[in-house]
JSON list of C-alpha atoms in Angstrom, two decimals:
[
{"chain": "D", "resi": 1, "resn": "MET", "atom": "CA", "xyz": [94.43, 17.72, -70.81]},
{"chain": "D", "resi": 2, "resn": "PRO", "atom": "CA", "xyz": [92.45, 14.97, -72.59]},
{"chain": "D", "resi": 3, "resn": "THR", "atom": "CA", "xyz": [94.24, 11.97, -73.53]},
{"chain": "D", "resi": 4, "resn": "ASP", "atom": "CA", "xyz": [91.10, 9.57, -74.32]},
{"chain": "D", "resi": 5, "resn": "GLY", "atom": "CA", "xyz": [92.54, 7.16, -76.51]},
{"chain": "D", "resi": 6, "resn": "ILE", "atom": "CA", "xyz": [96.34, 9.09, -77.33]},
{"chain": "D", "resi": 7, "resn": "PRO", "atom": "CA", "xyz": [98.70, 6.83, -77.01]},
{"chain": "D", "resi": 8, "resn": "ALA", "atom": "CA", "xyz": [100.80, 7.82, -73.51]},
{"chain": "D", "resi": 9, "resn": "TRP", "atom": "CA", "xyz": [103.64, 8.45, -75.91]},
{"chain": "D", "resi": 10, "resn": "ARG", "atom": "CA", "xyz": [102.02, 10.82, -78.06]},
{"chain": "D", "resi": 11, "resn": "THR", "atom": "CA", "xyz": [101.24, 13.33, -75.26]},
{"chain": "D", "resi": 12, "resn": "HIS", "atom": "CA", "xyz": [104.79, 14.29, -75.12]},
{"chain": "D", "resi": 13, "resn": "ASP", "atom": "CA", "xyz": [106.87, 17.47, -77.39]},
{"chain": "D", "resi": 14, "resn": "TRP", "atom": "CA", "xyz": [109.39, 15.03, -78.47]},
{"chain": "D", "resi": 15, "resn": "LYS", "atom": "CA", "xyz": [112.82, 16.90, -79.79]},
{"chain": "D", "resi": 16, "resn": "VAL", "atom": "CA", "xyz": [114.19, 13.75, -81.63]},
{"chain": "D", "resi": 17, "resn": "ARG", "atom": "CA", "xyz": [118.45, 13.81, -82.43]},
{"chain": "D", "resi": 18, "resn": "THR", "atom": "CA", "xyz": [120.02, 10.72, -84.37]},
{"chain": "D", "resi": 19, "resn": "ILE", "atom": "CA", "xyz": [122.54, 9.21, -82.01]},
{"chain": "D", "resi": 20, "resn": "GLU", "atom": "CA", "xyz": [123.59, 6.60, -84.18]},
{"chain": "D", "resi": 21, "resn": "SER", "atom": "CA", "xyz": [123.49, 5.66, -87.71]},
{"chain": "D", "resi": 22, "resn": "VAL", "atom": "CA", "xyz": [123.82, 1.87, -88.52]},
{"chain": "D", "resi": 23, "resn": "VAL", "atom": "CA", "xyz": [125.10, 1.57, -92.13]},
{"chain": "D", "resi": 24, "resn": "ALA", "atom": "CA", "xyz": [125.44, -2.78, -91.72]},
{"chain": "D", "resi": 25, "resn": "GLY", "atom": "CA", "xyz": [121.68, -3.51, -91.60]},
{"chain": "D", "resi": 26, "resn": "GLY", "atom": "CA", "xyz": [120.28, -0.08, -91.40]},
{"chain": "D", "resi": 27, "resn": "GLY", "atom": "CA", "xyz": [118.80, 1.31, -88.76]},
{"chain": "D", "resi": 28, "resn": "SER", "atom": "CA", "xyz": [119.14, 4.27, -86.34]},
{"chain": "D", "resi": 29, "resn": "ARG", "atom": "CA", "xyz": [119.53, 4.75, -82.81]},
{"chain": "D", "resi": 30, "resn": "LEU", "atom": "CA", "xyz": [117.24, 7.87, -82.35]},
{"chain": "D", "resi": 31, "resn": "ALA", "atom": "CA", "xyz": [117.45, 10.44, -78.82]},
{"chain": "D", "resi": 32, "resn": "PHE", "atom": "CA", "xyz": [114.11, 11.51, -77.54]},
{"chain": "D", "resi": 33, "resn": "THR", "atom": "CA", "xyz": [113.40, 14.34, -74.73]},
{"chain": "D", "resi": 34, "resn": "CYS", "atom": "CA", "xyz": [110.22, 15.61, -74.25]},
{"chain": "D", "resi": 35, "resn": "ARG", "atom": "CA", "xyz": [110.60, 19.64, -74.57]},
{"chain": "D", "resi": 36, "resn": "SER", "atom": "CA", "xyz": [107.67, 19.74, -71.38]},
{"chain": "D", "resi": 37, "resn": "CYS", "atom": "CA", "xyz": [108.97, 16.99, -68.92]},
{"chain": "D", "resi": 38, "resn": "GLY", "atom": "CA", "xyz": [112.30, 16.62, -69.98]},
{"chain": "D", "resi": 39, "resn": "ARG", "atom": "CA", "xyz": [112.42, 12.33, -69.81]},
{"chain": "D", "resi": 40, "resn": "ALA", "atom": "CA", "xyz": [114.19, 11.37, -72.24]},
{"chain": "D", "resi": 41, "resn": "PHE", "atom": "CA", "xyz": [114.52, 8.49, -73.75]},
{"chain": "D", "resi": 42, "resn": "VAL", "atom": "CA", "xyz": [116.11, 5.58, -76.73]},
{"chain": "D", "resi": 43, "resn": "GLN", "atom": "CA", "xyz": [115.04, 4.45, -79.50]},
{"chain": "D", "resi": 44, "resn": "THR", "atom": "CA", "xyz": [116.02, 1.57, -82.12]},
{"chain": "D", "resi": 45, "resn": "THR", "atom": "CA", "xyz": [114.46, 2.30, -85.43]},
{"chain": "D", "resi": 46, "resn": "LEU", "atom": "CA", "xyz": [114.71, -1.88, -86.36]},
{"chain": "D", "resi": 47, "resn": "ASN", "atom": "CA", "xyz": [112.72, -2.93, -83.66]},
{"chain": "D", "resi": 48, "resn": "ARG", "atom": "CA", "xyz": [111.67, -0.27, -81.64]},
{"chain": "D", "resi": 49, "resn": "ARG", "atom": "CA", "xyz": [113.07, -0.81, -78.58]},
{"chain": "D", "resi": 50, "resn": "THR", "atom": "CA", "xyz": [112.89, 1.87, -75.94]},
{"chain": "D", "resi": 51, "resn": "TRP", "atom": "CA", "xyz": [114.25, 2.64, -72.84]},
{"chain": "D", "resi": 52, "resn": "ALA", "atom": "CA", "xyz": [114.46, 5.36, -70.46]},
{"chain": "D", "resi": 53, "resn": "VAL", "atom": "CA", "xyz": [117.68, 7.37, -70.13]},
{"chain": "D", "resi": 54, "resn": "ASP", "atom": "CA", "xyz": [119.38, 9.39, -67.48]},
{"chain": "D", "resi": 55, "resn": "LYS", "atom": "CA", "xyz": [120.80, 12.81, -68.67]},
{"chain": "D", "resi": 56, "resn": "GLY", "atom": "CA", "xyz": [124.17, 11.39, -69.33]},
{"chain": "D", "resi": 57, "resn": "GLY", "atom": "CA", "xyz": [122.34, 8.97, -71.67]},
{"chain": "D", "resi": 58, "resn": "VAL", "atom": "CA", "xyz": [122.97, 5.56, -69.24]},
{"chain": "D", "resi": 59, "resn": "ALA", "atom": "CA", "xyz": [120.09, 3.55, -69.40]},
{"chain": "D", "resi": 60, "resn": "LEU", "atom": "CA", "xyz": [117.13, 3.29, -66.32]},
{"chain": "D", "resi": 61, "resn": "SER", "atom": "CA", "xyz": [115.91, 0.69, -64.89]},
{"chain": "D", "resi": 62, "resn": "ASP", "atom": "CA", "xyz": [113.28, -1.16, -66.66]},
{"chain": "D", "resi": 63, "resn": "GLU", "atom": "CA", "xyz": [110.97, -0.38, -63.64]},
{"chain": "D", "resi": 64, "resn": "VAL", "atom": "CA", "xyz": [111.69, 3.31, -64.65]},
{"chain": "D", "resi": 65, "resn": "THR", "atom": "CA", "xyz": [111.32, 2.89, -68.33]},
{"chain": "D", "resi": 66, "resn": "ASP", "atom": "CA", "xyz": [107.45, 0.58, -67.96]},
{"chain": "D", "resi": 67, "resn": "ARG", "atom": "CA", "xyz": [106.14, 3.51, -65.76]},
{"chain": "D", "resi": 68, "resn": "TRP", "atom": "CA", "xyz": [107.66, 6.22, -67.99]},
{"chain": "D", "resi": 69, "resn": "LEU", "atom": "CA", "xyz": [106.58, 5.05, -71.09]},
{"chain": "D", "resi": 70, "resn": "GLU", "atom": "CA", "xyz": [102.68, 4.42, -69.13]},
{"chain": "D", "resi": 71, "resn": "GLY", "atom": "CA", "xyz": [102.59, 7.65, -68.06]},
{"chain": "D", "resi": 72, "resn": "ILE", "atom": "CA", "xyz": [100.93, 10.98, -69.55]},
{"chain": "D", "resi": 73, "resn": "CYS", "atom": "CA", "xyz": [103.20, 13.72, -70.22]},
{"chain": "D", "resi": 74, "resn": "LEU", "atom": "CA", "xyz": [102.79, 15.79, -66.99]},
{"chain": "D", "resi": 75, "resn": "ARG", "atom": "CA", "xyz": [103.98, 18.99, -69.18]},
{"chain": "D", "resi": 76, "resn": "ARG", "atom": "CA", "xyz": [106.20, 19.51, -65.98]},
{"chain": "D", "resi": 77, "resn": "PRO", "atom": "CA", "xyz": [108.97, 17.35, -64.73]},
{"chain": "D", "resi": 78, "resn": "GLY", "atom": "CA", "xyz": [107.51, 14.63, -62.75]},
{"chain": "D", "resi": 79, "resn": "GLU", "atom": "CA", "xyz": [107.88, 14.81, -58.37]},
{"chain": "D", "resi": 80, "resn": "THR", "atom": "CA", "xyz": [110.11, 11.37, -58.34]},
{"chain": "D", "resi": 81, "resn": "ASP", "atom": "CA", "xyz": [111.83, 11.82, -62.01]},
{"chain": "D", "resi": 82, "resn": "ASP", "atom": "CA", "xyz": [115.24, 12.93, -60.43]},
{"chain": "D", "resi": 83, "resn": "ASP", "atom": "CA", "xyz": [115.43, 10.33, -57.85]},
{"chain": "D", "resi": 84, "resn": "ASP", "atom": "CA", "xyz": [114.19, 8.18, -61.08]},
{"chain": "D", "resi": 85, "resn": "ARG", "atom": "CA", "xyz": [117.17, 9.23, -62.92]},
{"chain": "D", "resi": 86, "resn": "LEU", "atom": "CA", "xyz": [119.83, 7.70, -59.88]},
{"chain": "D", "resi": 87, "resn": "MET", "atom": "CA", "xyz": [118.12, 4.17, -60.53]},
{"chain": "D", "resi": 88, "resn": "VAL", "atom": "CA", "xyz": [120.66, 3.18, -63.75]},
{"chain": "D", "resi": 89, "resn": "LYS", "atom": "CA", "xyz": [119.95, -0.24, -64.84]},
{"chain": "D", "resi": 90, "resn": "ASN", "atom": "CA", "xyz": [123.03, -2.29, -64.19]},
{"chain": "D", "resi": 91, "resn": "ALA", "atom": "CA", "xyz": [124.37, 0.05, -61.71]},
{"chain": "D", "resi": 92, "resn": "ALA", "atom": "CA", "xyz": [126.79, -2.35, -60.72]},
{"chain": "D", "resi": 93, "resn": "ALA", "atom": "CA", "xyz": [128.76, -2.36, -64.04]},
{"chain": "D", "resi": 94, "resn": "ALA", "atom": "CA", "xyz": [128.36, 1.47, -64.18]},
{"chain": "D", "resi": 95, "resn": "GLN", "atom": "CA", "xyz": [130.69, 1.60, -61.21]}
]
């Protein structure tokens, strides 16, 4: 799949849903899940902050977020995606 000049984000086939609408100050939190590779992200509409999440919506490590945001869609799950989903952000707090 040629991706010259196309941002990595746009190579995915996103299914998007609103998680939360924020009345005070406006904006929303959106869930993005790629139909092809299964990677999932949450994004706030006010500042476009985006982070990778596991299947339960728990934020993944910054390392995973950065790697997934930089990578183009492989049209199938990545070889390390299941391991990546275990690398939650603030793992000690999540236990």
